[in-house]
PDB file of C-alpha atoms in Angstrom:
ATOM      1  CA  MET A   1      -4.151  17.960 -11.408  1.00  0.00           C
ATOM      2  CA  SER A   2      -4.252  16.421 -14.868  1.00  0.00           C
ATOM      3  CA  ILE A   3      -7.020  14.130 -16.089  1.00  0.00           C
ATOM      4  CA  ASN A   4      -4.702  11.118 -16.209  1.00  0.00           C
ATOM      5  CA  PHE A   5      -2.763  10.215 -13.097  1.00  0.00           C
ATOM      6  CA  VAL A   6       0.103   8.823 -15.183  1.00  0.00           C
ATOM      7  CA  PRO A   7       0.644   9.083 -18.947  1.00  0.00           C
ATOM      8  CA  ASP A   8      -0.810   6.256 -21.019  1.00  0.00           C
ATOM      9  CA  ASN A   9       2.667   5.293 -22.214  1.00  0.00           C
ATOM     10  CA  PHE A  10       4.114   5.091 -18.683  1.00  0.00           C
ATOM     11  CA  ASN A  11       5.021   1.523 -17.737  1.00  0.00           C
ATOM     12  CA  VAL A  12       3.803   1.192 -14.140  1.00  0.00           C
ATOM     13  CA  PRO A  13       6.024  -1.195 -12.172  1.00  0.00           C
ATOM     14  CA  THR A  14       4.191  -4.243 -10.874  1.00  0.00           C
ATOM     15  CA  SER A  15       6.865  -5.234  -8.374  1.00  0.00           C
ATOM     16  CA  PHE A  16      10.010  -4.177  -6.552  1.00  0.00           C
ATOM     17  CA  VAL A  17      12.440  -6.524  -4.805  1.00  0.00           C
ATOM     18  CA  ASN A  18      15.406  -5.905  -2.532  1.00  0.00           C
ATOM     19  CA  ASN A  19      17.203  -8.092   0.013  1.00  0.00           C
ATOM     20  CA  LEU A  20      14.636  -7.401   2.785  1.00  0.00           C
ATOM     21  CA  TYR A  21      11.212  -7.505   1.137  1.00  0.00           C
ATOM     22  CA  ARG A  22       9.285  -7.325  -2.084  1.00  0.00           C
ATOM     23  CA  LEU A  23       6.449  -5.096  -3.264  1.00  0.00           C
ATOM     24  CA  GLU A  24       3.680  -6.682  -5.320  1.00  0.00           C
ATOM     25  CA  ILE A  25       0.356  -5.302  -6.544  1.00  0.00           C
ATOM     26  CA  LEU A  26      -2.046  -5.217  -3.588  1.00  0.00           C
ATOM     27  CA  ALA A  27      -4.606  -7.803  -4.639  1.00  0.00           C
ATOM     28  CA  PRO A  28      -6.995 -10.401  -3.188  1.00  0.00           C
ATOM     29  CA  ILE A  29      -4.385 -13.133  -3.638  1.00  0.00           C
ATOM     30  CA  PHE A  30      -2.665 -11.606  -0.583  1.00  0.00           C
ATOM     31  CA  ALA A  31      -5.885 -11.078   1.404  1.00  0.00           C
ATOM     32  CA  GLU A  32      -5.132 -13.411   4.313  1.00  0.00           C
ATOM     33  CA  LEU A  33      -1.570 -12.147   4.705  1.00  0.00           C
ATOM     34  CA  ASP A  34      -2.722  -8.523   4.446  1.00  0.00           C
ATOM     35  CA  TYR A  35      -5.585  -9.094   6.876  1.00  0.00           C
ATOM     36  CA  ASP A  36      -3.188 -10.452   9.490  1.00  0.00           C
ATOM     37  CA  ALA A  37      -0.970  -7.375   9.119  1.00  0.00           C
ATOM     38  CA  VAL A  38      -3.972  -5.036   9.354  1.00  0.00           C
ATOM     39  CA  ILE A  39      -5.602  -6.574  12.423  1.00  0.00           C
ATOM     40  CA  THR A  40      -2.328  -6.833  14.329  1.00  0.00           C
ATOM     41  CA  SER A  41      -1.565  -3.155  13.683  1.00  0.00           C
ATOM     42  CA  LYS A  42      -5.013  -1.541  13.536  1.00  0.00           C
ATOM     43  CA  GLU A  43      -4.565   0.895  16.434  1.00  0.00           C
ATOM     44  CA  ARG A  44      -1.566   2.564  14.792  1.00  0.00           C
ATOM     45  CA  LEU A  45      -2.993   2.331  11.273  1.00  0.00           C
ATOM     46  CA  ARG A  46      -5.884   4.585  12.202  1.00  0.00           C
ATOM     47  CA  GLY A  47      -3.473   7.518  12.188  1.00  0.00           C
ATOM     48  CA  VAL A  48      -1.677   6.750   8.927  1.00  0.00           C
ATOM     49  CA  PHE A  49      -4.222   8.077   6.439  1.00  0.00           C
ATOM     50  CA  ALA A  50      -6.084  10.707   8.428  1.00  0.00           C
ATOM     51  CA  GLU A  51      -6.054  11.890  11.988  1.00  0.00           C
ATOM     52  CA  HIS A  52      -9.542  10.675  12.816  1.00  0.00           C
ATOM     53  CA  THR A  53     -10.097   7.786  10.431  1.00  0.00           C
ATOM     54  CA  GLU A  54     -11.934   4.707  11.647  1.00  0.00           C
ATOM     55  CA  TRP A  55     -10.113   2.337   9.292  1.00  0.00           C
ATOM     56  CA  PRO A  56      -9.509  -0.361  10.173  1.00  0.00           C
ATOM     57  CA  LYS A  57     -12.537  -0.816  12.382  1.00  0.00           C
ATOM     58  CA  ASP A  58     -12.292  -3.196  15.312  1.00  0.00           C
ATOM     59  CA  ASP A  59     -14.719  -5.588  13.643  1.00  0.00           C
ATOM     60  CA  ILE A  60     -13.079  -5.613  10.198  1.00  0.00           C
ATOM     61  CA  SER A  61     -13.518  -9.040   8.639  1.00  0.00           C
ATOM     62  CA  LEU A  62     -11.518 -10.958   6.078  1.00  0.00           C
ATOM     63  CA  GLU A  63     -14.401 -10.394   3.656  1.00  0.00           C
ATOM     64  CA  ASP A  64     -14.156  -6.617   4.237  1.00  0.00           C
ATOM     65  CA  ASN A  65     -10.454  -6.833   3.516  1.00  0.00           C
ATOM     66  CA  ILE A  66     -11.005  -8.819   0.324  1.00  0.00           C
ATOM     67  CA  ARG A  67     -13.414  -6.112  -0.888  1.00  0.00           C
ATOM     68  CA  ASP A  68     -10.794  -3.441  -0.173  1.00  0.00           C
ATOM     69  CA  LEU A  69      -8.105  -5.384  -2.014  1.00  0.00           C
ATOM     70  CA  LYS A  70     -10.361  -5.911  -5.038  1.00  0.00           C
ATOM     71  CA  ARG A  71     -10.875  -2.141  -5.166  1.00  0.00           C
ATOM     72  CA  HIS A  72      -7.142  -1.477  -4.910  1.00  0.00           C
ATOM     73  CA  GLU A  73      -6.390  -4.000  -7.643  1.00  0.00           C
ATOM     74  CA  LYS A  74      -9.020  -2.444  -9.927  1.00  0.00           C
ATOM     75  CA  GLU A  75      -7.593   1.047  -9.298  1.00  0.00           C
ATOM     76  CA  PHE A  76      -4.146  -0.279 -10.215  1.00  0.00           C
ATOM     77  CA  HIS A  77      -5.256  -1.810 -13.502  1.00  0.00           C
ATOM     78  CA  THR A  78      -7.312   1.265 -14.434  1.00  0.00           C
ATOM     79  CA  ARG A  79      -4.309   3.447 -13.501  1.00  0.00           C
ATOM     80  CA  LYS A  80      -6.247   5.542 -10.985  1.00  0.00           C
ATOM     81  CA  ALA A  81      -3.976   4.698  -8.034  1.00  0.00           C
ATOM     82  CA  PHE A  82      -1.241   2.193  -7.273  1.00  0.00           C
ATOM     83  CA  ALA A  83      -1.178   0.106  -4.119  1.00  0.00           C
ATOM     84  CA  TYR A  84       1.466  -2.451  -3.258  1.00  0.00           C
ATOM     85  CA  SER A  85       1.695  -5.121  -0.611  1.00  0.00           C
ATOM     86  CA  VAL A  86       5.044  -5.254   1.170  1.00  0.00           C
ATOM     87  CA  LEU A  87       5.828  -8.949   1.557  1.00  0.00           C
ATOM     88  CA  THR A  88       8.637 -11.124   2.806  1.00  0.00           C
ATOM     89  CA  LEU A  89      10.855 -12.481   0.059  1.00  0.00           C
ATOM     90  CA  LYS A  90       9.198 -15.893   0.481  1.00  0.00           C
ATOM     91  CA  ILE A  91       5.744 -14.241   0.225  1.00  0.00           C
ATOM     92  CA  ASP A  92       4.651 -15.859   3.482  1.00  0.00           C
ATOM     93  CA  LYS A  93       3.962 -12.692   5.491  1.00  0.00           C
ATOM     94  CA  CYS A  94       2.653  -9.220   4.729  1.00  0.00           C
ATOM     95  CA  LEU A  95       4.892  -6.590   6.277  1.00  0.00           C
ATOM     96  CA  GLY A  96       2.858  -3.553   5.232  1.00  0.00           C
ATOM     97  CA  CYS A  97       1.573  -1.583   2.260  1.00  0.00           C
ATOM     98  CA  VAL A  98       2.438   1.328  -0.011  1.00  0.00           C
ATOM     99  CA  TYR A  99      -0.236   3.514  -1.633  1.00  0.00           C
ATOM    100  CA  ILE A 100       0.513   5.957  -4.465  1.00  0.00           C
ATOM    101  CA  GLU A 101      -2.413   8.214  -5.316  1.00  0.00           C
ATOM    102  CA  PRO A 102      -3.038  11.376  -7.312  1.00  0.00           C
ATOM    103  CA  SER A 103      -2.226  14.370  -5.150  1.00  0.00           C
ATOM    104  CA  LEU A 104      -5.012  16.630  -3.973  1.00  0.00           C
ATOM    105  CA  SER A 105      -2.506  19.482  -4.280  1.00  0.00           C
ATOM    106  CA  ASP A 106      -1.338  20.985  -7.566  1.00  0.00           C
ATOM    107  CA  GLU A 107       2.137  21.231  -6.022  1.00  0.00           C
ATOM    108  CA  PHE A 108       2.746  17.465  -6.140  1.00  0.00           C
ATOM    109  CA  ASP A 109       2.328  14.703  -8.698  1.00  0.00           C
ATOM    110  CA  CYS A 110       1.240  12.145  -6.142  1.00  0.00           C
ATOM    111  CA  ASP A 111       0.625  11.441  -2.481  1.00  0.00           C
ATOM    112  CA  VAL A 112       2.329   8.412  -0.992  1.00  0.00           C
ATOM    113  CA  TYR A 113       1.209   6.597   2.138  1.00  0.00           C
ATOM    114  CA  LEU A 114       2.987   3.623   3.582  1.00  0.00           C
ATOM    115  CA  TRP A 115       2.908   1.521   6.693  1.00  0.00           C
ATOM    116  CA  MET A 116       4.625  -1.457   8.218  1.00  0.00           C
ATOM    117  CA  ARG A 117       2.951  -3.858  10.617  1.00  0.00           C
ATOM    118  CA  ASP A 118       3.729  -3.261  14.291  1.00  0.00           C
ATOM    119  CA  SER A 119       6.119  -6.216  14.501  1.00  0.00           C
ATOM    120  CA  GLU A 120       8.171  -4.838  11.584  1.00  0.00           C
ATOM    121  CA  ILE A 121       8.094  -1.133  12.427  1.00  0.00           C
ATOM    122  CA  ASN A 122      11.907  -1.164  12.461  1.00  0.00           C
ATOM    123  CA  LEU A 123      11.743  -1.417   8.644  1.00  0.00           C
ATOM    124  CA  ASP A 124       9.546   1.678   8.282  1.00  0.00           C
ATOM    125  CA  GLU A 125      12.388   4.124   7.622  1.00  0.00           C
ATOM    126  CA  ILE A 126      14.052   1.709   5.191  1.00  0.00           C
ATOM    127  CA  LEU A 127      10.795   1.295   3.270  1.00  0.00           C
ATOM    128  CA  TYR A 128      10.338   5.073   3.203  1.00  0.00           C
ATOM    129  CA  LYS A 129      13.807   5.581   1.703  1.00  0.00           C
ATOM    130  CA  ASP A 130      13.374   2.732  -0.790  1.00  0.00           C
ATOM    131  CA  VAL A 131      10.026   4.056  -2.017  1.00  0.00           C
ATOM    132  CA  LYS A 132      11.351   7.614  -2.224  1.00  0.00           C
ATOM    133  CA  ASN A 133      14.294   6.442  -4.359  1.00  0.00           C
ATOM    134  CA  TRP A 134      12.069   4.151  -6.432  1.00  0.00           C
ATOM    135  CA  LEU A 135       9.756   7.035  -7.326  1.00  0.00           C
ATOM    136  CA  ALA A 136      12.526   9.552  -8.025  1.00  0.00           C
TER     137      ALA A 136
END
């Protein structure tokens, strides 16, 4: 893996919009919307990142979530990783998240994780295809 995740001259997209949803930088401004998506989907989310992860814990608080989002926003602006909130077009509900991180394997440029809240799981495959095409 190279020292820099992306080249210094690479213009990292800050948003993506289609007719179903929009992706915006995962940041504290979306904390309440994100928190609602996390707590309503926490059982399933525990298997998204690792088989035995404890995130999100049953007692996760809004303050915990704000801390996480501050970290994600900092990683974005320092170009260490790129996390996006998947929002409705009106930005009144968080539907899920997309995380793009340096790969732990030399075979890949990045690892991508994504999830949709339980109530919007029907959009999961669409999001997967959109992100795959967006990154190609």
